[in-house]
Every structure is written in structure tokens, then in C-alpha cells.
Amino acid sequence: MIRPGDWLRRYGALLRAAWLQDLQYRASIVLWLLWGVTEPAVALGIWWAIAADGPVQGYARADFARYFFALMLVNQLTIAWDSWYLDSWIREGELNFRLARPIHPAHEAVAENIAYKARTAGMILVVWLIVAAVWPAVRLPFGAGRWALTAAAVLLAAAMRFLISFATGLLAFWTTRATAIMELHAGIALFLSGRLAPLALLPPAVARVAGFLWFPYMLAFPVDLLTGAVHGAAVVQGFAGQVVWLAVWVGAYRLAWTRGLRKYGAVGG
Amino acid sequence: MTIRIPQSAIRILLALWRLNVAEELQYRANLVASLLGTVFWIVTALLTLAVFFRHTTRLGDWDYWEVVVLLGVFNTLTGVIEAVLRPGIGRLAGEVKNGGLDLVLAKPVDAQGFVSFRRLDVWRFTDVVLGLTLAGYAMYRLGRAPSPAQLAAFGVTLAAAVVVVYALWVALMSLAFWFVSVENLSVLFDAVYEGARYPVSAYPGALRFVFVYLIPIAWTTTIPASALTGRLVPGYALVAAAVAGIAFALTRLLWRTALKRYSGASG
């Protein structure tokens, strides 16, 4: 039986290793960050042009600015590259030594995510603060309660996106196109998770379909919480959706992991 | 600055490409995967436009089908990028880091030419075909038949666009000689090129200036699409050709300067 203190020590070591590894590649990380923010920046540019003649369904230019700045931050805090890692781990046999360790490989991945996100989201926050100093449109009203709720929603969303990415990466046990499936997922998420536009601006039927799936809970819901666009019962509903879909993806991950390992014939030495 | 293209260079390239094609033909399933990927990308891009055009009738004064013409041009250039540039010069950063460039420099050929055109991902040329088809279909929906002068201008501006895209890649990848540890420099291109998906007139003034003069992606999609739809006076195609010439000359100079910094890393 492992005590909680041991877990703290283990995570301490994993986080330290991940942080130092990232430090080596800090220039590369800045480039990935840049790549991550151009899509919302371009989307903001287009909506900015469209909203020139007045608000679009209640969204004025400043609302778009706040929405996409919040989206950049939340997206960076919840993004997970794990399918690409797992795909190469499984295909090139790098999973072998990770399986031989006395700790589940997922913990290494979680630690890497925390280190990466702390660094990149920190950079976005600093840039946001500088921009907010000169551009009032992107300032957010301070509300301790709302920010605490946002933090919880971001955590749930990050956990869910991690599990989606990890579980999909595990498909590499069966197929060589696991990352293509993840890209397909990202393409659908462009619309249904709110990366392209606030969900209210999608055709109503599409927005309704999105509501039955996990996509809005990985991005749009925490973003709306941060900008103050959801209130009352919708907040409770949002958290309920997050918890339910998180549970579903935990199940999917466990199924893929146990079935996959049985199927796995190690490659490489 | 001299650019000599000896006959042997062409022979070498042809031999490389022949090997390359023979190798790729072994993986015919990749054709299907590539096609599906492109179709998925085009559908995504069209749906994106559909979302924007639910709330407006014009984007930077372009109407829906005009922007679709631009998307077709974008996809055509994506084909060139994915088929030639990414598998060729896109690998430069890694080679500067691990010393693989030594093997290139030791060869009695022009290093820039060899690095740039050594490999073809032939299946990705399907993007060129699909992109031009999309642009053609959008022209049909616009109900405009381009005049011979417009078609010629389109040909010239599209060729200029390919040169400008190539120059951008060389410029970005040359950074590897200064920032040796950065292996994912190609990501920088993807980030910048994202802006080329829409007409530059849709962007705020400052950004438009950047895209026309500093990072000249306006010349890659907006200008050829304008030439085809008749927004551009055909004579301006010569300006595009001049821009391409300047961009190429500048990056050739940059490559020379950058290469002097390289001191080898393998061994």
C-alpha cells in the first residue's frame, strides 16, 4: 500500500524532471505556443471585421475580444498532446521501459502536462495583462467566486481532454492512424467546442447536437464561466455535463488500456 | 550573386525524384489517406466560412464564393508545401542540430537547391488538383468566366505565390543556423500561414500592412484569387512577379549568410 506522502514525493520528482526537460526546449515551446494562439487570433480578426457594423447576436467587438482571449488561455491550460506521444511510444517500443517502472506511465504524462501548462499558460497570462493595460476591451471584472468556479471547470476540462487524448493514443495498439483519429476529433471540436465562434453563433441545430456531446465541456463552458457569459442554472448544468463526460472518458481510457496491453506485442529493445 | 543551374543538377534531381516516386508507390494506401485528409480539410474550411457568412454577407468586401476561390488557391499552395517544402527544406532545422547537413554540404551540388527539392511526397499533389478544382467550381458559382488576360494573370501570380511561399520557408528555416536547438521551426510557418486563409482586406489596417510588406502572405492567396476573380488589374501580375523575384533574391542572400555560421555538428 502506498501512502499519500509517497505520491507527493513521486509527483515532486516527476514534475521536476518534466520542468527541466521543458527548460531545454523552451524556444520550441514558445513556437508551439505561438501556433496555438494564431487560430483564435485569426478568428478574432474575422469576427472583429464582421462586428464592425454592430453587435452580432448580442456579441459586440469587445465581447469577441474577451471571448477569444479567454479561449487562448483556457485552450492552453487544457490542451493535451498525449495521443502523439503514446502513438510513438507504442509504435517504436518506448512504452516497454515505461511499463517496467513501478509507476503507471499515465503519471509521467500527467506531470508533463502540468509542467508544460504552467509554463505556457503563465506566458499567456503575462501577455494578457500587458494587453489589458492598454486595451480595456479584454479586461475581466474581478470576482473571487467566479474565478474559483472557473479554476474548477478548467481542471475538469483539462482532465477530460487529457483522457480523450490518452485513450485515443492507445488506439495505436490496434491501428497506425491513431493520431489521424485525434486530428479528426480536433476538426469536429473546432466547431462544437467553441474554438471558431461562441456556440450561440452556430446554427441552432448544430449547437443543440453539441450540447449532447462532450465538446462544449472541454472548452466553451470554462471560457464562458471566465468571461461571465453563463449564470445560475446553466453553471450547475455545465458542471454536471463535465462530471458525466469525464466519467465516460475514464471508462473509455480504462477499457482501451486493459484491452490494449493484452494485445500489445512489444517492439524494439 | 549568381545562380547557375548546370545540367547535372537537373539529372540529379530527376534521379532523386524517380527513386522517391518508386518508394511512394509502395504505399498506395497513403493516396487514399491523403485524399480523405484533404477532403476533410476542405469541408472544415467551407463550414468555417458558412459560420462566418451566417452573420455577414461580405468578408473584407469579398462575397462567399470569392472567398471560396481564395480557399482553393490556399489549398493548391498547401499541396506544394506538403509535397515539396515540408519534406525537403522542412527537415533542415533538425539537420543543422544533429549535423546531418554535413552530408549535404559534402556533395558537389548547390546546397540550397539540393536541400529544397530533394524529396517529393507525391500523394500530396492531390491537394493541388483539388484546390484548383475548388477554385474553378467557385468561379462557376460566381458565374464569371475569366478572360484570357485574367487567366494569364492568375498563372503568373500563382507562380509568384509559390516562389514567395518558398522564400518564406527558406527565411524561416535559415533561423535554425542562429537558434540551433529549435527543431520545430516549421511550426512558425504554420502559425503565420493561418492568416492567409482569408482575404487580407478582412484584417485591421496594421495587420494588413504586415501581411503585404513584412511577412508577404498577402501575395500568396489574396493576389492570385483577386487575379482570377477580376478584382486585380491583370497588369499588376507583373508587380507580383517582381515581389517574388525580390523575395527569392533576399532569401538566397540570407541562406548564404546563414550557411557561413554553420560549423558542422556530426562526427
XYZ file of C-alpha atoms in Angstrom:
536
model
C 0.000 0.000 0.000
C 1.429 3.367 -0.999
C 0.841 6.264 1.368
C -0.192 9.771 0.197
C 3.214 11.115 1.253
C 4.874 8.775 -1.230
C 2.663 10.063 -4.010
C 3.662 13.604 -3.185
C 7.326 12.642 -3.398
C 6.798 10.766 -6.650
C 4.930 13.624 -8.278
C 7.559 16.032 -6.992
C 10.251 14.065 -8.826
C 8.179 13.640 -11.996
C 7.298 17.335 -12.128
C 10.899 18.353 -11.589
C 12.057 16.098 -14.399
C 9.341 17.381 -16.742
C 10.061 21.016 -15.879
C 13.797 20.645 -16.516
C 13.191 18.756 -19.755
C 10.927 21.566 -21.000
C 13.523 24.126 -19.965
C 15.862 22.578 -22.527
C 13.272 23.109 -25.242
C 11.927 26.477 -24.162
C 12.353 28.048 -27.617
C 10.405 25.172 -29.191
C 7.706 25.591 -26.573
C 7.343 29.273 -27.431
C 6.812 28.261 -31.076
C 4.112 25.741 -30.136
C 2.507 28.425 -28.034
C 2.565 30.845 -30.958
C 0.995 28.196 -33.166
C -1.708 27.627 -30.548
C -2.743 31.266 -30.325
C -2.833 32.139 -34.043
C -6.045 30.225 -34.721
C -8.062 32.146 -32.083
C -6.263 35.370 -33.078
C -7.289 34.945 -36.743
C -10.845 34.012 -35.692
C -10.965 37.152 -33.541
C -9.736 39.228 -36.503
C -12.554 37.916 -38.707
C -15.299 38.384 -36.068
C -13.874 41.854 -35.381
C -14.434 42.707 -39.049
C -17.921 41.175 -39.075
C -18.959 43.065 -35.920
C -17.858 46.404 -37.414
C -21.460 47.435 -38.157
C -22.811 46.498 -34.749
C -23.200 43.517 -32.409
C -23.637 40.016 -33.878
C -26.482 38.349 -31.946
C -25.546 40.325 -28.847
C -21.781 39.895 -29.290
C -20.093 43.273 -29.722
C -16.444 43.663 -30.726
C -15.294 43.830 -27.089
C -17.211 40.619 -26.283
C -15.393 38.810 -29.099
C -12.058 40.134 -27.825
C -12.761 38.881 -24.288
C -14.084 35.545 -25.577
C -11.038 34.759 -27.716
C -8.505 35.927 -25.134
C -10.171 33.677 -22.566
C -10.200 30.910 -25.165
C -6.450 31.212 -25.761
C -5.796 30.830 -22.047
C -8.257 28.009 -21.375
C -7.191 26.154 -24.523
C -3.547 26.308 -23.463
C -4.467 25.104 -19.966
C -6.483 22.146 -21.247
C -4.711 21.092 -24.464
C -3.191 17.593 -24.438
C -0.654 16.241 -26.894
C -0.652 12.772 -25.353
C -2.028 10.851 -28.335
C 1.050 11.832 -30.336
C 3.358 10.685 -27.527
C 1.502 7.432 -26.958
C 1.383 6.719 -30.670
C 5.172 6.903 -30.898
C 5.670 5.113 -27.558
C 3.612 2.171 -28.765
C 4.869 2.006 -32.350
C 8.538 2.448 -31.512
C 8.597 0.343 -28.369
C 9.336 3.195 -25.997
C 6.403 2.005 -23.925
C 8.410 -1.048 -22.820
C 10.670 0.580 -20.241
C 7.798 2.706 -19.039
C 5.812 -0.452 -18.335
C 8.749 -1.895 -16.442
C 8.757 1.047 -13.999
C 6.891 0.661 -10.702
C 4.608 3.561 -11.634
C 1.851 3.785 -14.250
C 3.053 5.651 -17.407
C -0.004 7.927 -17.183
C 1.537 9.664 -14.170
C 4.569 10.710 -16.189
C 2.178 12.100 -18.825
C 0.145 13.981 -16.206
C 3.297 15.528 -14.737
C 4.451 16.579 -18.202
C 1.090 18.217 -18.825
C 1.253 20.157 -15.566
C 4.788 21.411 -16.217
C 4.029 22.385 -19.824
C 0.800 24.138 -18.959
C 2.232 26.044 -16.009
C 4.908 27.460 -18.283
C 2.826 28.285 -21.369
C -0.321 29.491 -19.589
C 1.921 31.674 -17.425
C 3.261 33.302 -20.603
C -0.261 33.884 -21.937
C -1.321 35.435 -18.631
C 1.600 37.859 -18.708
C 0.821 38.841 -22.319
C -2.859 39.207 -21.448
C -2.058 41.506 -18.519
C 0.144 43.695 -20.725
C -2.529 43.856 -23.451
C -5.250 44.585 -20.872
C -3.235 47.514 -19.579
C -3.586 49.310 -22.912
C -6.788 47.757 -24.292
C -9.749 47.909 -21.897
C -11.848 45.587 -24.093
C -10.075 42.471 -22.827
C -10.258 43.320 -19.107
C -12.322 40.968 -16.963
C -14.236 42.043 -13.871
C -12.783 40.519 -10.732
C -14.977 38.102 -8.848
C -13.363 35.633 -6.467
C -16.272 33.202 -6.603
C -16.416 33.168 -10.388
C -12.669 32.700 -10.708
C -12.743 29.797 -8.257
C -15.528 28.167 -10.280
C -13.545 28.756 -13.484
C -10.492 27.110 -11.944
C -12.581 24.049 -11.088
C -14.105 23.928 -14.590
C -10.661 24.282 -16.214
C -9.344 21.441 -14.079
C -12.231 19.175 -15.100
C -11.826 20.162 -18.752
C -8.064 19.537 -18.633
C -8.655 16.102 -17.071
C -11.192 15.252 -19.751
C -9.053 16.424 -22.682
C -6.108 14.510 -21.220
C -8.161 11.312 -21.023
C -9.558 11.810 -24.539
C -6.063 12.286 -25.915
C -4.588 9.414 -23.882
C -7.382 6.970 -24.720
C -7.273 7.868 -28.417
C -3.490 7.487 -28.413
C -3.960 3.990 -27.004
C -5.745 3.077 -30.239
C -2.192 2.794 -31.598
C -2.287 -0.734 -30.124
C -4.672 -1.597 -32.962
C -4.113 0.942 -35.748
C -1.326 3.077 -37.182
C -3.698 6.006 -37.647
C -4.440 6.880 -34.038
C -3.163 10.450 -34.488
C -5.338 10.857 -37.591
C -8.364 9.990 -35.447
C -7.231 12.644 -32.972
C -6.977 15.185 -35.782
C -10.490 14.268 -36.890
C -11.611 14.891 -33.310
C -9.833 18.263 -33.323
C -11.569 19.176 -36.597
C -15.008 18.467 -35.127
C -14.032 20.245 -31.909
C -13.199 23.366 -33.931
C -16.944 23.935 -34.268
C -18.531 22.066 -31.372
C -16.149 23.150 -28.588
C -16.346 26.832 -29.468
C -12.871 27.346 -30.935
C -14.213 29.072 -34.049
C -17.095 31.010 -32.534
C -19.161 31.210 -29.352
C -21.643 28.317 -29.577
C -24.535 30.788 -29.640
C -23.406 31.897 -33.110
C -23.526 28.407 -34.632
C -26.706 27.231 -36.368
C -29.133 26.315 -33.537
C -29.355 22.679 -34.640
C -25.562 22.278 -34.522
C -25.388 23.934 -31.096
C -28.087 21.538 -29.876
C -26.154 18.497 -31.107
C -23.015 19.851 -29.416
C -24.950 20.047 -26.136
C -25.461 16.275 -26.186
C -21.731 15.603 -26.649
C -18.613 16.297 -24.579
C -17.209 19.070 -26.821
C -18.686 22.189 -25.148
C -17.463 20.979 -21.755
C -13.823 20.790 -22.856
C -13.578 24.473 -23.807
C -16.700 26.602 -24.314
C -18.100 26.107 -20.799
C -14.959 27.133 -18.856
C -14.436 30.041 -21.291
C -17.994 31.291 -20.749
C -17.516 30.939 -16.996
C -14.382 33.073 -17.140
C -15.941 35.825 -19.261
C -19.150 35.762 -17.232
C -21.446 34.634 -20.048
C -23.177 31.815 -18.081
C -25.250 32.247 -14.950
C -27.398 30.359 -12.465
C -28.791 27.010 -13.519
C -26.572 26.894 -16.637
C -23.487 26.811 -14.381
C -24.798 23.804 -12.456
C -25.773 22.139 -15.729
C -22.300 22.791 -17.127
C -20.541 21.200 -14.182
C -22.917 18.225 -14.306
C -22.065 17.770 -18.002
C -18.357 17.947 -17.257
C -18.569 15.324 -14.492
C -20.689 12.927 -16.550
C -18.459 13.110 -19.629
C -15.301 12.873 -17.525
C -16.650 9.630 -16.083
C -17.387 8.335 -19.585
C -13.845 9.065 -20.748
C -12.324 7.490 -17.630
C -14.236 4.361 -18.610
C -13.054 4.571 -22.231
C -9.464 5.021 -21.116
C -9.568 2.026 -18.746
C -11.117 -0.190 -21.399
C -8.514 0.821 -24.003
C -5.634 0.371 -21.547
C -6.546 -3.119 -20.294
C -7.580 -4.473 -23.711
C -4.623 -2.820 -25.419
C -1.982 -4.182 -23.082
C -3.250 -7.708 -23.645
C -2.890 -7.157 -27.375
C 0.500 -5.432 -27.163
C 3.465 -7.291 -28.563
C 6.481 -5.184 -27.670
C 8.557 -3.747 -30.488
C 12.174 -2.736 -30.185
C 14.692 -3.416 -27.458
C 25.161 36.591 -56.780
C 24.989 34.024 -59.484
C 22.605 31.198 -59.980
C 23.922 28.514 -62.247
C 21.761 25.542 -62.994
C 24.059 23.031 -64.604
C 22.527 20.167 -66.485
C 23.897 17.749 -63.938
C 21.695 19.367 -61.268
C 18.603 18.532 -63.270
C 19.832 14.974 -63.806
C 20.441 14.567 -60.073
C 17.003 15.889 -59.163
C 15.318 13.633 -61.703
C 17.153 10.626 -60.317
C 16.185 11.549 -56.739
C 12.540 12.033 -57.677
C 12.429 8.762 -59.609
C 13.630 6.863 -56.527
C 11.228 8.832 -54.440
C 8.204 8.048 -56.578
C 9.159 4.371 -56.731
C 9.301 4.336 -52.942
C 5.977 6.116 -52.507
C 4.215 3.833 -54.960
C 4.757 1.061 -52.417
C 2.417 2.852 -50.028
C -0.631 3.327 -52.194
C -2.958 3.419 -49.191
C -1.384 6.786 -48.432
C -3.095 8.162 -51.546
C -6.492 7.377 -50.024
C -5.432 8.760 -46.640
C -4.117 11.921 -48.270
C -7.297 12.384 -50.314
C -9.527 11.861 -47.285
C -7.415 14.316 -45.295
C -7.716 16.973 -47.989
C -11.462 16.490 -48.427
C -11.887 16.731 -44.661
C -9.831 19.937 -44.606
C -11.853 21.499 -47.438
C -15.165 20.577 -45.779
C -13.945 22.062 -42.487
C -12.853 25.258 -44.218
C -16.188 25.580 -46.066
C -18.153 25.020 -42.854
C -15.982 27.652 -41.146
C -16.928 30.099 -43.892
C -20.573 29.077 -43.545
C -20.456 30.040 -39.853
C -18.969 33.443 -40.662
C -21.373 34.100 -43.519
C -24.411 33.312 -41.341
C -23.742 36.691 -39.781
C -22.474 38.736 -42.701
C -22.757 38.936 -46.474
C -19.202 40.097 -47.154
C -15.798 39.464 -45.620
C -13.363 42.307 -46.235
C -15.673 43.239 -49.121
C -15.409 39.737 -50.647
C -18.550 37.659 -51.019
C -18.850 33.984 -50.136
C -17.792 32.393 -53.429
C -14.909 34.824 -53.859
C -13.522 33.671 -50.514
C -14.018 30.074 -51.692
C -11.843 30.869 -54.744
C -9.224 32.049 -52.247
C -9.596 28.810 -50.266
C -8.952 26.888 -53.474
C -5.732 28.845 -54.001
C -4.789 28.241 -50.344
C -5.320 24.507 -50.773
C -3.299 24.478 -54.005
C -0.367 26.084 -52.206
C -0.822 23.702 -49.275
C -0.284 20.903 -51.780
C 3.014 22.411 -52.931
C 4.088 22.952 -49.318
C 3.258 19.433 -48.187
C 4.588 17.726 -51.303
C 7.866 19.598 -51.724
C 8.753 22.073 -48.990
C 7.970 20.318 -45.729
C 9.634 17.014 -46.663
C 12.624 18.901 -48.125
C 13.671 22.153 -46.550
C 11.351 21.478 -43.601
C 13.862 18.961 -42.294
C 16.702 21.497 -42.284
C 16.373 22.576 -38.640
C 16.851 19.026 -37.409
C 19.840 18.522 -39.692
C 21.540 21.698 -38.535
C 21.136 20.448 -34.994
C 22.383 16.887 -35.467
C 24.939 17.586 -38.166
C 23.106 15.821 -40.983
C 23.753 18.889 -43.106
C 27.433 17.876 -43.293
C 26.454 15.132 -45.714
C 24.639 17.621 -47.928
C 27.460 20.165 -47.951
C 29.980 17.492 -48.873
C 28.101 16.869 -52.112
C 29.260 18.766 -55.216
C 25.841 20.368 -55.747
C 24.178 23.631 -54.770
C 23.247 23.043 -51.138
C 20.135 25.236 -51.127
C 18.772 23.607 -54.257
C 19.503 20.111 -53.003
C 18.020 20.710 -49.559
C 14.921 22.304 -51.072
C 13.989 19.835 -53.767
C 15.448 16.514 -52.676
C 12.188 14.839 -51.725
C 8.638 14.739 -53.013
C 5.602 13.484 -51.158
C 3.873 12.769 -54.437
C 0.458 11.944 -52.961
C 0.111 15.449 -51.588
C -0.032 16.818 -55.132
C -3.685 15.714 -54.962
C -4.155 18.887 -52.879
C -3.074 20.949 -55.879
C -5.648 19.237 -58.096
C -8.444 19.515 -55.528
C -7.533 23.131 -54.749
C -7.683 24.194 -58.390
C -10.932 22.252 -58.809
C -12.437 24.088 -55.838
C -11.343 27.454 -57.230
C -12.831 26.515 -60.615
C -16.128 25.432 -59.068
C -16.331 28.676 -57.069
C -15.741 30.651 -60.290
C -18.610 28.709 -61.882
C -20.868 29.569 -58.926
C -19.842 33.204 -59.234
C -20.969 32.979 -62.839
C -17.773 34.548 -64.078
C -15.682 33.265 -66.919
C -12.193 34.726 -66.592
C -10.825 36.480 -69.657
C -7.569 35.186 -71.191
C -5.771 38.167 -69.614
C -7.181 37.276 -66.200
C -6.193 33.631 -66.630
C -2.678 34.658 -67.598
C -2.508 36.998 -64.600
C -3.705 34.137 -62.404
C -0.969 31.875 -63.786
C 1.733 34.473 -63.168
C 0.511 35.418 -59.673
C 0.119 31.768 -58.676
C 3.674 31.030 -59.787
C 4.804 34.128 -57.871
C 2.883 32.846 -54.847
C 4.770 29.538 -54.966
C 8.068 31.448 -55.043
C 7.017 33.674 -52.130
C 5.963 30.650 -50.059
C 9.282 29.013 -50.855
C 11.143 32.188 -49.828
C 9.238 32.257 -46.536
C 10.289 28.690 -45.814
C 13.937 29.376 -46.609
C 13.887 32.508 -44.449
C 12.302 30.710 -41.502
C 14.439 27.608 -41.750
C 17.607 29.706 -42.009
C 16.851 30.806 -38.451
C 17.992 27.321 -37.465
C 21.582 28.427 -38.015
C 21.172 31.010 -35.233
C 18.798 29.091 -32.928
C 20.254 25.637 -33.199
C 18.124 23.969 -30.533
C 14.796 24.798 -32.173
C 13.665 21.749 -34.095
C 10.063 22.739 -34.777
C 10.722 25.905 -36.797
C 8.220 24.733 -39.406
C 5.514 25.362 -36.794
C 6.295 29.053 -37.161
C 5.313 28.836 -40.809
C 2.029 27.123 -39.977
C 1.284 29.842 -37.420
C 1.921 32.669 -39.875
C 0.253 30.962 -42.820
C -3.005 30.552 -40.886
C -3.543 34.248 -41.674
C -3.556 33.540 -45.432
C -6.880 31.693 -45.261
C -8.860 34.912 -45.603
C -8.534 37.976 -47.845
C -6.166 40.494 -46.239
C -8.802 43.195 -46.636
C -10.693 41.495 -43.784
C -7.964 42.326 -41.279
C -7.356 45.568 -39.376
C -5.014 48.054 -41.086
C -1.850 47.318 -39.112
C -2.084 43.585 -39.733
C -2.771 44.215 -43.412
C 0.442 46.210 -43.643
C 2.386 43.345 -42.042
C 0.887 40.773 -44.421
C 1.610 42.834 -47.532
C 5.074 44.192 -46.767
C 6.779 42.370 -43.885
C 5.512 38.786 -43.947
C 4.213 38.837 -47.504
C 1.468 36.212 -47.255
C -0.981 38.576 -48.965
C 0.850 37.732 -52.196
C 0.294 34.004 -51.709
C -3.508 33.753 -51.657
C -5.237 37.135 -51.841
C -3.447 38.273 -55.001
C -3.885 35.113 -57.143
C -7.539 34.847 -56.065
C -8.029 38.533 -56.944
C -6.455 37.967 -60.337
C -8.841 35.104 -61.082
C -11.995 36.878 -59.923
C -11.062 40.041 -61.811
C -10.504 42.220 -58.731
C -6.948 42.786 -59.876
C -5.974 44.698 -62.995
C -4.096 41.953 -64.931
C -1.039 44.212 -65.317
C -0.452 44.037 -61.569
C 0.626 40.431 -62.049
C 3.987 41.895 -63.023
C 4.221 43.510 -59.574
C 3.615 40.096 -58.025
C 6.373 38.657 -60.206
C 8.704 41.432 -59.059
C 7.839 40.779 -55.399
C 8.581 37.096 -55.923
C 11.916 37.955 -57.542
C 12.914 40.244 -54.677
C 11.798 37.711 -52.057
C 13.814 34.987 -53.766
C 16.948 37.125 -54.074
C 16.746 38.203 -50.421
C 16.377 34.673 -49.136
C 19.236 33.472 -51.329
C 21.370 36.141 -49.684
C 20.085 35.126 -46.246
C 20.886 31.472 -46.956
C 24.468 32.378 -47.926
C 24.920 34.431 -44.751
C 23.351 31.753 -42.589
C 25.456 28.978 -44.057
C 28.634 30.809 -43.035
C 27.605 30.317 -39.412
C 27.421 26.559 -39.793
C 30.422 24.750 -38.432
C 29.276 21.132 -38.590
C 27.939 19.037 -35.781
C 28.426 15.387 -36.671
C 31.453 13.196 -36.409
